[in-house]
Amino acid sequence: GQSLEQPSEVTAVEGAIVQINCTYQTSGFYGLSWYQQHDGGAPTFLSYNGLDGLEETGRFSSFLSRSDSYGYLLLQELQMKDSASYFCAATGTASKLTFGTGTRLQVTL
Amino acid sequence: DAGVIQSPRHEVTEMGQEVTLRCKPISGHNSLFWYRQTMMRGLELLIYFNNNVPIDDSGMPEDRFSAKMPNASFSTLKIQPSEPRDSAVYFCASRQVSSGNTIYFGEGSWLTVV
């Protein structure tokens, strides 16, 4: 099976940088994705790491270390609109996608 | 593109009633996922299909839950009989496997069983 752990909540100030960690245990692993979900909305895709290292997409970056079964999402120049829940998700055997426990990010002034 | 379309958006039903949730995936996508989201359990994968074939239904809570995908453009998730603990948001999502790892979610079906 697969399990992914994330901190439950993170608070940061507008304009700051925040890192959301994800550790995983999987029986088959092909890559790690990140999704954002605003209250009342659906999860939307942010980024994917199939290989070790850093992937950058605008203000968001994501990192993967397969040897450590660990990844993180880095959000820079935080804006109020970034207040949302963030989920890591592991792609496993037969393209199965399992989500982590989710991290609620609160951006304050 | 219309995106993943789910219906109904909201449903309130009485315990013991049958509930049917519907999903139309994005045209051309060949994987379809059903997830359930609650505060306590987060986003749980219930079942997923590749090319209309169920691949893994280990997340289906019990025999009261069933899912079908009769063709590439339609899937249903049925709960019979429903119970209050089934109250949750049910998301359908789809993906074109050959195009990468992004899955696209519908807006969800908000189910309340009283």
Tab-separated table of N, CA, C and O in Angstrom, chain B:
chain	number	residue	atom	x	y	z
B	1	ASP	N	-12.676	23.043	-23.494
B	1	ASP	CA	-13.038	21.727	-22.975
B	1	ASP	C	-13.919	21.906	-21.740
B	1	ASP	O	-13.641	22.762	-20.912
B	2	ALA	N	-14.940	21.053	-21.592
B	2	ALA	CA	-15.898	21.206	-20.512
B	2	ALA	C	-15.338	20.751	-19.181
B	2	ALA	O	-15.915	21.054	-18.147
B	3	GLY	N	-14.272	19.989	-19.150
B	3	GLY	CA	-13.769	19.465	-17.900
B	3	GLY	C	-14.540	18.239	-17.471
B	3	GLY	O	-15.444	17.755	-18.171
B	4	VAL	N	-14.207	17.740	-16.289
B	4	VAL	CA	-14.909	16.587	-15.735
B	4	VAL	C	-16.245	17.078	-15.175
B	4	VAL	O	-16.283	18.050	-14.416
B	5	ILE	N	-17.306	16.419	-15.563
B	5	ILE	CA	-18.641	16.853	-15.151
B	5	ILE	C	-19.244	15.831	-14.207
B	5	ILE	O	-19.329	14.644	-14.541
B	6	GLN	N	-19.657	16.321	-13.038
B	6	GLN	CA	-20.270	15.445	-12.049
B	6	GLN	C	-21.698	15.898	-11.757
B	6	GLN	O	-22.012	17.085	-11.792
B	7	SER	N	-22.528	14.926	-11.456
B	7	SER	CA	-23.892	15.239	-11.007
B	7	SER	C	-24.356	14.170	-10.028
B	7	SER	O	-23.896	13.023	-10.101
B	8	PRO	N	-25.213	14.540	-9.087
B	8	PRO	CA	-25.620	15.904	-8.776
B	8	PRO	C	-24.511	16.657	-8.044
B	8	PRO	O	-23.582	16.048	-7.541
B	9	ARG	N	-24.590	17.975	-7.980
B	9	ARG	CA	-23.609	18.741	-7.222
B	9	ARG	C	-23.858	18.622	-5.728
B	9	ARG	O	-22.932	18.594	-4.933
B	10	HIS	N	-25.104	18.604	-5.380
B	10	HIS	CA	-25.489	18.471	-3.974
B	10	HIS	C	-26.649	17.500	-3.873
B	10	HIS	O	-27.557	17.522	-4.704
B	11	GLU	N	-26.599	16.642	-2.842
B	11	GLU	CA	-27.721	15.745	-2.609
B	11	GLU	C	-27.876	15.509	-1.120
B	11	GLU	O	-26.888	15.235	-0.420
B	12	VAL	N	-29.095	15.619	-0.673
B	12	VAL	CA	-29.450	15.280	0.695
B	12	VAL	C	-30.438	14.128	0.615
B	12	VAL	O	-31.454	14.231	-0.080
B	13	THR	N	-30.150	13.058	1.300
B	13	THR	CA	-31.006	11.887	1.223
B	13	THR	C	-31.166	11.270	2.605
B	13	THR	O	-30.389	11.543	3.520
B	14	GLU	N	-32.161	10.460	2.735
B	14	GLU	CA	-32.399	9.800	4.013
B	14	GLU	C	-31.661	8.472	4.080
B	14	GLU	O	-31.492	7.779	3.058
B	15	MET	N	-31.264	8.139	5.271
B	15	MET	CA	-30.585	6.872	5.507
B	15	MET	C	-31.410	5.725	4.916
B	15	MET	O	-32.643	5.691	5.062
B	16	GLY	N	-30.732	4.816	4.260
B	16	GLY	CA	-31.395	3.673	3.672
B	16	GLY	C	-31.725	3.826	2.207
B	16	GLY	O	-31.994	2.834	1.518
B	17	GLN	N	-31.694	5.066	1.716
B	17	GLN	CA	-31.990	5.311	0.309
B	17	GLN	C	-30.785	4.997	-0.564
B	17	GLN	O	-29.636	5.032	-0.108
B	18	GLU	N	-31.075	4.738	-1.818
B	18	GLU	CA	-30.006	4.522	-2.795
B	18	GLU	C	-29.533	5.864	-3.343
B	18	GLU	O	-30.346	6.747	-3.633
B	19	VAL	N	-28.221	5.988	-3.487
B	19	VAL	CA	-27.635	7.203	-4.046
B	19	VAL	C	-26.817	6.822	-5.273
B	19	VAL	O	-26.032	5.867	-5.226
B	20	THR	N	-27.000	7.551	-6.337
B	20	THR	CA	-26.202	7.336	-7.553
B	20	THR	C	-25.527	8.633	-7.954
B	20	THR	O	-26.197	9.636	-8.192
B	21	LEU	N	-24.210	8.595	-8.002
B	21	LEU	CA	-23.416	9.739	-8.427
B	21	LEU	C	-22.893	9.451	-9.824
B	21	LEU	O	-22.496	8.325	-10.129
B	22	ARG	N	-22.855	10.497	-10.640
B	22	ARG	CA	-22.513	10.324	-12.049
B	22	ARG	C	-21.300	11.169	-12.429
B	22	ARG	O	-21.073	12.247	-11.872
B	23	CYS	N	-20.570	10.683	-13.398
B	23	CYS	CA	-19.361	11.380	-13.831
B	23	CYS	C	-19.163	11.215	-15.333
B	23	CYS	O	-19.263	10.102	-15.870
B	24	LYS	N	-18.861	12.331	-15.969
B	24	LYS	CA	-18.459	12.316	-17.368
B	24	LYS	C	-17.020	12.809	-17.426
B	24	LYS	O	-16.745	13.974	-17.146
B	25	PRO	N	-16.076	11.947	-17.778
B	25	PRO	CA	-14.669	12.386	-17.813
B	25	PRO	C	-14.396	13.283	-19.011
B	25	PRO	O	-15.246	13.419	-19.909
B	26	ILE	N	-13.232	13.874	-19.019
B	26	ILE	CA	-12.814	14.682	-20.159
B	26	ILE	C	-12.656	13.769	-21.377
B	26	ILE	O	-12.087	12.668	-21.261
B	27	SER	N	-13.153	14.223	-22.490
B	27	SER	CA	-13.105	13.429	-23.705
B	27	SER	C	-11.669	13.072	-24.060
B	27	SER	O	-10.769	13.925	-24.051
B	28	GLY	N	-11.445	11.781	-24.338
B	28	GLY	CA	-10.105	11.335	-24.695
B	28	GLY	C	-9.288	10.812	-23.528
B	28	GLY	O	-8.246	10.189	-23.720
B	29	HIS	N	-9.755	11.065	-22.323
B	29	HIS	CA	-9.037	10.542	-21.161
B	29	HIS	C	-9.358	9.065	-20.966
B	29	HIS	O	-10.495	8.630	-21.188
B	30	ASN	N	-8.333	8.293	-20.548
B	30	ASN	CA	-8.549	6.859	-20.443
B	30	ASN	C	-8.404	6.308	-19.028
B	30	ASN	O	-8.429	5.095	-18.828
B	31	SER	N	-8.201	7.190	-18.059
B	31	SER	CA	-8.222	6.763	-16.649
B	31	SER	C	-9.262	7.583	-15.903
B	31	SER	O	-9.363	8.797	-16.112
B	32	LEU	N	-9.998	6.921	-15.021
B	32	LEU	CA	-11.019	7.617	-14.226
B	32	LEU	C	-10.909	7.164	-12.783
B	32	LEU	O	-10.750	5.975	-12.507
B	33	PHE	N	-10.977	8.148	-11.887
B	33	PHE	CA	-10.815	7.895	-10.458
B	33	PHE	C	-12.053	8.399	-9.706
B	33	PHE	O	-12.605	9.446	-10.041
B	34	TRP	N	-12.424	7.669	-8.675
B	34	TRP	CA	-13.426	8.145	-7.709
B	34	TRP	C	-12.719	8.304	-6.362
B	34	TRP	O	-12.121	7.351	-5.848
B	35	TYR	N	-12.833	9.530	-5.794
B	35	TYR	CA	-12.282	9.817	-4.487
B	35	TYR	C	-13.403	10.275	-3.557
B	35	TYR	O	-14.398	10.848	-3.990
B	36	ARG	N	-13.193	10.059	-2.273
B	36	ARG	CA	-14.102	10.559	-1.256
B	36	ARG	C	-13.297	11.448	-0.315
B	36	ARG	O	-12.180	11.075	0.079
B	37	GLN	N	-13.838	12.599	0.059
B	37	GLN	CA	-13.125	13.511	0.935
B	37	GLN	C	-13.971	13.850	2.152
B	37	GLN	O	-15.109	14.290	2.045
B	38	THR	N	-13.378	13.646	3.317
B	38	THR	CA	-13.979	14.050	4.580
B	38	THR	C	-12.911	14.720	5.424
B	38	THR	O	-11.707	14.565	5.160
B	39	MET	N	-13.326	15.448	6.421
B	39	MET	CA	-12.362	16.104	7.312
B	39	MET	C	-11.515	15.067	8.026
B	39	MET	O	-10.313	15.246	8.203
B	40	MET	N	-12.150	13.995	8.441
B	40	MET	CA	-11.444	13.006	9.250
B	40	MET	C	-10.472	12.152	8.430
B	40	MET	O	-9.386	11.820	8.907
B	41	ARG	N	-10.843	11.811	7.208
B	41	ARG	CA	-10.075	10.825	6.451
B	41	ARG	C	-9.375	11.398	5.228
B	41	ARG	O	-8.657	10.665	4.521
B	42	GLY	N	-9.576	12.682	4.971
B	42	GLY	CA	-8.904	13.299	3.840
B	42	GLY	C	-9.431	12.792	2.515
B	42	GLY	O	-10.597	12.423	2.394
B	43	LEU	N	-8.557	12.763	1.510
B	43	LEU	CA	-8.910	12.319	0.167
B	43	LEU	C	-8.599	10.832	0.027
B	43	LEU	O	-7.439	10.437	-0.049
B	44	GLU	N	-9.630	10.029	-0.037
B	44	GLU	CA	-9.448	8.577	-0.126
B	44	GLU	C	-9.764	8.117	-1.549
B	44	GLU	O	-10.823	8.461	-2.080
B	45	LEU	N	-8.897	7.318	-2.113
B	45	LEU	CA	-9.177	6.714	-3.410
B	45	LEU	C	-10.108	5.533	-3.205
B	45	LEU	O	-9.794	4.597	-2.467
B	46	LEU	N	-11.257	5.577	-3.852
B	46	LEU	CA	-12.223	4.484	-3.726
B	46	LEU	C	-11.979	3.424	-4.786
B	46	LEU	O	-11.880	2.238	-4.481
B	47	ILE	N	-11.890	3.853	-6.032
B	47	ILE	CA	-11.723	2.933	-7.152
B	47	ILE	C	-11.196	3.714	-8.340
B	47	ILE	O	-11.426	4.921	-8.441
B	48	TYR	N	-10.449	3.022	-9.220
B	48	TYR	CA	-10.096	3.686	-10.461
B	48	TYR	C	-10.129	2.708	-11.619
B	48	TYR	O	-9.999	1.488	-11.431
B	49	PHE	N	-10.358	3.254	-12.792
B	49	PHE	CA	-10.515	2.496	-14.025
B	49	PHE	C	-9.436	2.935	-15.018
B	49	PHE	O	-9.111	4.123	-15.103
B	50	ASN	N	-8.917	1.989	-15.753
B	50	ASN	CA	-8.106	2.286	-16.929
B	50	ASN	C	-8.815	1.667	-18.130
B	50	ASN	O	-9.124	0.466	-18.097
B	51	ASN	N	-9.062	2.477	-19.150
B	51	ASN	CA	-9.761	1.986	-20.346
B	51	ASN	C	-11.053	1.254	-19.982
B	51	ASN	O	-11.331	0.167	-20.500
B	52	ASN	N	-11.809	1.841	-19.086
B	52	ASN	CA	-13.122	1.377	-18.638
B	52	ASN	C	-13.063	0.125	-17.766
B	52	ASN	O	-14.115	-0.391	-17.366
B	53	VAL	N	-11.900	-0.377	-17.461
B	53	VAL	CA	-11.763	-1.597	-16.675
B	53	VAL	C	-11.357	-1.229	-15.246
B	53	VAL	O	-10.387	-0.487	-15.063
B	54	PRO	N	-12.078	-1.737	-14.240
B	54	PRO	CA	-11.668	-1.442	-12.862
B	54	PRO	C	-10.322	-2.084	-12.544
B	54	PRO	O	-10.156	-3.290	-12.750
B	55	ILE	N	-9.394	-1.270	-12.074
B	55	ILE	CA	-8.048	-1.757	-11.802
B	55	ILE	C	-7.854	-2.049	-10.324
B	55	ILE	O	-7.226	-3.039	-9.956
B	56	ASP	N	-8.350	-1.169	-9.489
B	56	ASP	CA	-8.149	-1.317	-8.048
B	56	ASP	C	-9.367	-0.764	-7.329
B	56	ASP	O	-9.637	0.428	-7.413
B	57	ASP	N	-10.090	-1.631	-6.658
B	57	ASP	CA	-11.269	-1.185	-5.890
B	57	ASP	C	-11.068	-1.434	-4.403
B	57	ASP	O	-12.030	-1.515	-3.646
B	58	SER	N	-9.815	-1.543	-3.999
B	58	SER	CA	-9.521	-1.853	-2.604
B	58	SER	C	-9.952	-0.746	-1.654
B	58	SER	O	-10.087	-0.976	-0.452
B	59	GLY	N	-10.180	0.441	-2.178
B	59	GLY	CA	-10.615	1.544	-1.342
B	59	GLY	C	-12.112	1.628	-1.143
B	59	GLY	O	-12.579	2.446	-0.341
B	60	MET	N	-12.845	0.816	-1.825
B	60	MET	CA	-14.308	0.835	-1.659
B	60	MET	C	-14.625	0.337	-0.253
B	60	MET	O	-14.242	-0.768	0.122
B	61	PRO	N	-15.361	1.145	0.507
B	61	PRO	CA	-15.526	0.855	1.933
B	61	PRO	C	-16.172	-0.500	2.225
B	61	PRO	O	-15.738	-1.199	3.116
B	62	GLU	N	-17.164	-0.866	1.505
B	62	GLU	CA	-17.891	-2.108	1.793
B	62	GLU	C	-18.834	-2.396	0.630
B	62	GLU	O	-18.876	-1.648	-0.347
B	63	ASP	N	-19.548	-3.483	0.763
B	63	ASP	CA	-20.379	-3.935	-0.351
B	63	ASP	C	-21.507	-2.970	-0.693
B	63	ASP	O	-22.126	-3.095	-1.751
B	64	ARG	N	-21.764	-2.034	0.153
B	64	ARG	CA	-22.822	-1.063	-0.147
B	64	ARG	C	-22.415	-0.136	-1.296
B	64	ARG	O	-23.261	0.512	-1.896
B	65	PHE	N	-21.121	-0.088	-1.557
B	65	PHE	CA	-20.596	0.785	-2.608
B	65	PHE	C	-20.302	-0.040	-3.856
B	65	PHE	O	-19.724	-1.132	-3.772
B	66	SER	N	-20.692	0.515	-5.005
B	66	SER	CA	-20.348	-0.127	-6.273
B	66	SER	C	-20.111	0.946	-7.317
B	66	SER	O	-20.679	2.039	-7.239
B	67	ALA	N	-19.251	0.649	-8.275
B	67	ALA	CA	-18.954	1.605	-9.338
B	67	ALA	C	-18.905	0.887	-10.672
B	67	ALA	O	-18.491	-0.273	-10.746
B	68	LYS	N	-19.350	1.589	-11.689
B	68	LYS	CA	-19.338	1.037	-13.045
B	68	LYS	C	-18.824	2.068	-14.017
B	68	LYS	O	-18.934	3.272	-13.785
B	69	MET	N	-18.281	1.574	-15.108
B	69	MET	CA	-17.887	2.456	-16.203
B	69	MET	C	-18.255	1.739	-17.498
B	69	MET	O	-17.425	1.029	-18.081
B	70	PRO	N	-19.491	1.884	-17.933
B	70	PRO	CA	-19.965	1.136	-19.105
B	70	PRO	C	-19.326	1.570	-20.412
B	70	PRO	O	-19.298	0.789	-21.360
B	71	ASN	N	-18.825	2.818	-20.457
B	71	ASN	CA	-18.135	3.273	-21.663
B	71	ASN	C	-17.154	4.373	-21.275
B	71	ASN	O	-17.094	4.781	-20.114
B	72	ALA	N	-16.421	4.845	-22.245
B	72	ALA	CA	-15.342	5.791	-21.968
B	72	ALA	C	-15.827	7.160	-21.521
B	72	ALA	O	-15.027	7.982	-21.070
B	73	SER	N	-17.108	7.439	-21.643
B	73	SER	CA	-17.588	8.778	-21.343
B	73	SER	C	-18.549	8.833	-20.159
B	73	SER	O	-19.197	9.858	-19.931
B	74	PHE	N	-18.613	7.755	-19.375
B	74	PHE	CA	-19.600	7.764	-18.289
B	74	PHE	C	-19.223	6.765	-17.211
B	74	PHE	O	-18.823	5.637	-17.502
B	75	SER	N	-19.393	7.208	-15.952
B	75	SER	CA	-19.177	6.315	-14.826
B	75	SER	C	-20.181	6.657	-13.734
B	75	SER	O	-20.632	7.805	-13.626
B	76	THR	N	-20.518	5.664	-12.942
B	76	THR	CA	-21.418	5.875	-11.807
B	76	THR	C	-20.805	5.276	-10.549
B	76	THR	O	-20.082	4.281	-10.598
B	77	LEU	N	-21.119	5.914	-9.444
B	77	LEU	CA	-20.790	5.394	-8.118
B	77	LEU	C	-22.111	5.289	-7.362
B	77	LEU	O	-22.825	6.284	-7.226
B	78	LYS	N	-22.416	4.099	-6.901
B	78	LYS	CA	-23.706	3.874	-6.266
B	78	LYS	C	-23.518	3.444	-4.814
B	78	LYS	O	-22.604	2.659	-4.498
B	79	ILE	N	-24.345	3.972	-3.956
B	79	ILE	CA	-24.342	3.587	-2.546
B	79	ILE	C	-25.745	3.083	-2.215
B	79	ILE	O	-26.737	3.795	-2.375
B	80	GLN	N	-25.835	1.833	-1.788
B	80	GLN	CA	-27.120	1.232	-1.480
B	80	GLN	C	-26.956	0.155	-0.409
B	80	GLN	O	-26.270	-0.841	-0.664
B	81	PRO	N	-27.566	0.338	0.763
B	81	PRO	CA	-28.282	1.519	1.237
B	81	PRO	C	-27.314	2.558	1.808
B	81	PRO	O	-26.251	2.207	2.300
B	82	SER	N	-27.684	3.801	1.749
B	82	SER	CA	-26.814	4.864	2.270
B	82	SER	C	-26.936	4.954	3.794
B	82	SER	O	-27.973	4.602	4.382
B	83	GLU	N	-25.851	5.444	4.409
B	83	GLU	CA	-25.793	5.624	5.856
B	83	GLU	C	-25.233	7.017	6.148
B	83	GLU	O	-24.509	7.583	5.320
B	84	PRO	N	-25.514	7.575	7.320
B	84	PRO	CA	-25.014	8.919	7.649
B	84	PRO	C	-23.500	9.043	7.517
B	84	PRO	O	-22.993	10.091	7.127
B	85	ARG	N	-22.776	7.972	7.821
B	85	ARG	CA	-21.314	8.044	7.732
B	85	ARG	C	-20.812	8.125	6.299
B	85	ARG	O	-19.601	8.316	6.089
B	86	ASP	N	-21.683	7.980	5.331
B	86	ASP	CA	-21.305	8.147	3.927
B	86	ASP	C	-21.291	9.617	3.516
B	86	ASP	O	-20.886	9.946	2.396
B	87	SER	N	-21.750	10.486	4.381
B	87	SER	CA	-21.767	11.920	4.087
B	87	SER	C	-20.344	12.406	3.815
B	87	SER	O	-19.449	12.225	4.655
B	88	ALA	N	-20.138	12.994	2.655
B	88	ALA	CA	-18.794	13.399	2.227
B	88	ALA	C	-18.921	14.125	0.893
B	88	ALA	O	-20.005	14.228	0.322
B	89	VAL	N	-17.780	14.602	0.407
B	89	VAL	CA	-17.710	15.086	-0.968
B	89	VAL	C	-17.086	13.980	-1.805
B	89	VAL	O	-16.007	13.470	-1.462
B	90	TYR	N	-17.735	13.626	-2.869
B	90	TYR	CA	-17.246	12.580	-3.760
B	90	TYR	C	-16.745	13.237	-5.042
B	90	TYR	O	-17.493	13.918	-5.732
B	91	PHE	N	-15.455	13.027	-5.314
B	91	PHE	CA	-14.843	13.608	-6.500
B	91	PHE	C	-14.590	12.528	-7.545
B	91	PHE	O	-14.134	11.430	-7.228
B	92	CYS	N	-14.848	12.888	-8.760
B	92	CYS	CA	-14.443	12.095	-9.907
B	92	CYS	C	-13.290	12.846	-10.579
B	92	CYS	O	-13.283	14.090	-10.612
B	93	ALA	N	-12.332	12.105	-11.100
B	93	ALA	CA	-11.198	12.731	-11.770
B	93	ALA	C	-10.800	11.874	-12.956
B	93	ALA	O	-11.036	10.657	-12.961
B	94	SER	N	-10.205	12.500	-13.965
B	94	SER	CA	-9.788	11.722	-15.125
B	94	SER	C	-8.409	12.161	-15.594
B	94	SER	O	-7.920	13.243	-15.250
B	95	ARG	N	-7.802	11.304	-16.399
B	95	ARG	CA	-6.441	11.553	-16.886
B	95	ARG	C	-6.253	10.831	-18.214
B	95	ARG	O	-6.795	9.753	-18.434
B	96	GLN	N	-5.426	11.442	-19.053
B	96	GLN	CA	-4.948	10.770	-20.249
B	96	GLN	C	-3.550	10.274	-19.904
B	96	GLN	O	-2.624	11.082	-19.790
B	97	VAL	N	-3.411	8.988	-19.698
B	97	VAL	CA	-2.162	8.424	-19.180
B	97	VAL	C	-0.966	8.793	-20.037
B	97	VAL	O	0.108	9.112	-19.534
B	98	SER	N	-1.136	8.781	-21.340
B	98	SER	CA	-0.002	9.040	-22.218
B	98	SER	C	0.424	10.493	-22.231
B	98	SER	O	1.484	10.835	-22.748
B	99	SER	N	-0.375	11.364	-21.664
B	99	SER	CA	-0.086	12.797	-21.677
B	99	SER	C	0.564	13.284	-20.384
B	99	SER	O	0.736	14.489	-20.205
B	100	GLY	N	0.859	12.380	-19.476
B	100	GLY	CA	1.502	12.820	-18.250
B	100	GLY	C	0.736	12.404	-17.022
B	100	GLY	O	-0.157	11.552	-17.073
B	101	ASN	N	1.095	13.031	-15.917
B	101	ASN	CA	0.590	12.586	-14.630
B	101	ASN	C	-0.484	13.466	-14.035
B	101	ASN	O	-0.928	13.236	-12.921
B	102	THR	N	-0.904	14.483	-14.754
B	102	THR	CA	-1.926	15.375	-14.220
B	102	THR	C	-3.285	14.711	-14.263
B	102	THR	O	-3.687	14.175	-15.302
B	103	ILE	N	-4.003	14.738	-13.149
B	103	ILE	CA	-5.399	14.328	-13.183
B	103	ILE	C	-6.274	15.553	-12.950
B	103	ILE	O	-5.883	16.482	-12.248
B	104	TYR	N	-7.413	15.555	-13.576
B	104	TYR	CA	-8.331	16.688	-13.548
B	104	TYR	C	-9.582	16.289	-12.772
B	104	TYR	O	-10.226	15.291	-13.115
B	105	PHE	N	-9.884	17.079	-11.765
B	105	PHE	CA	-11.016	16.776	-10.911
B	105	PHE	C	-12.277	17.487	-11.373
B	105	PHE	O	-12.231	18.617	-11.883
B	106	GLY	N	-13.406	16.809	-11.142
B	106	GLY	CA	-14.682	17.495	-11.253
B	106	GLY	C	-14.907	18.344	-10.011
B	106	GLY	O	-14.088	18.351	-9.093
B	107	GLU	N	-16.045	19.066	-9.992
B	107	GLU	CA	-16.328	19.963	-8.889
B	107	GLU	C	-16.832	19.227	-7.639
B	107	GLU	O	-16.985	19.830	-6.597
B	108	GLY	N	-17.088	17.939	-7.784
B	108	GLY	CA	-17.494	17.150	-6.633
B	108	GLY	C	-18.999	17.056	-6.461
B	108	GLY	O	-19.749	17.934	-6.922
B	109	SER	N	-19.404	15.975	-5.828
B	109	SER	CA	-20.808	15.795	-5.427
B	109	SER	C	-20.850	15.803	-3.904
B	109	SER	O	-20.225	14.952	-3.264
B	110	TRP	N	-21.585	16.792	-3.358
B	110	TRP	CA	-21.650	16.938	-1.899
B	110	TRP	C	-22.840	16.136	-1.401
B	110	TRP	O	-23.987	16.509	-1.639
B	111	LEU	N	-22.564	15.048	-0.716
B	111	LEU	CA	-23.614	14.137	-0.265
B	111	LEU	C	-23.823	14.268	1.239
B	111	LEU	O	-22.859	14.207	2.013
B	112	THR	N	-25.074	14.448	1.631
B	112	THR	CA	-25.450	14.436	3.038
B	112	THR	C	-26.517	13.376	3.233
B	112	THR	O	-27.559	13.405	2.559
B	113	VAL	N	-26.251	12.436	4.127
B	113	VAL	CA	-27.220	11.388	4.448
B	113	VAL	C	-27.724	11.641	5.864
B	113	VAL	O	-26.933	11.678	6.808
B	114	VAL	N	-29.022	11.824	5.990
B	114	VAL	CA	-29.587	12.159	7.306
B	114	VAL	C	-30.411	10.993	7.877
B	114	VAL	O	-30.754	10.064	7.129
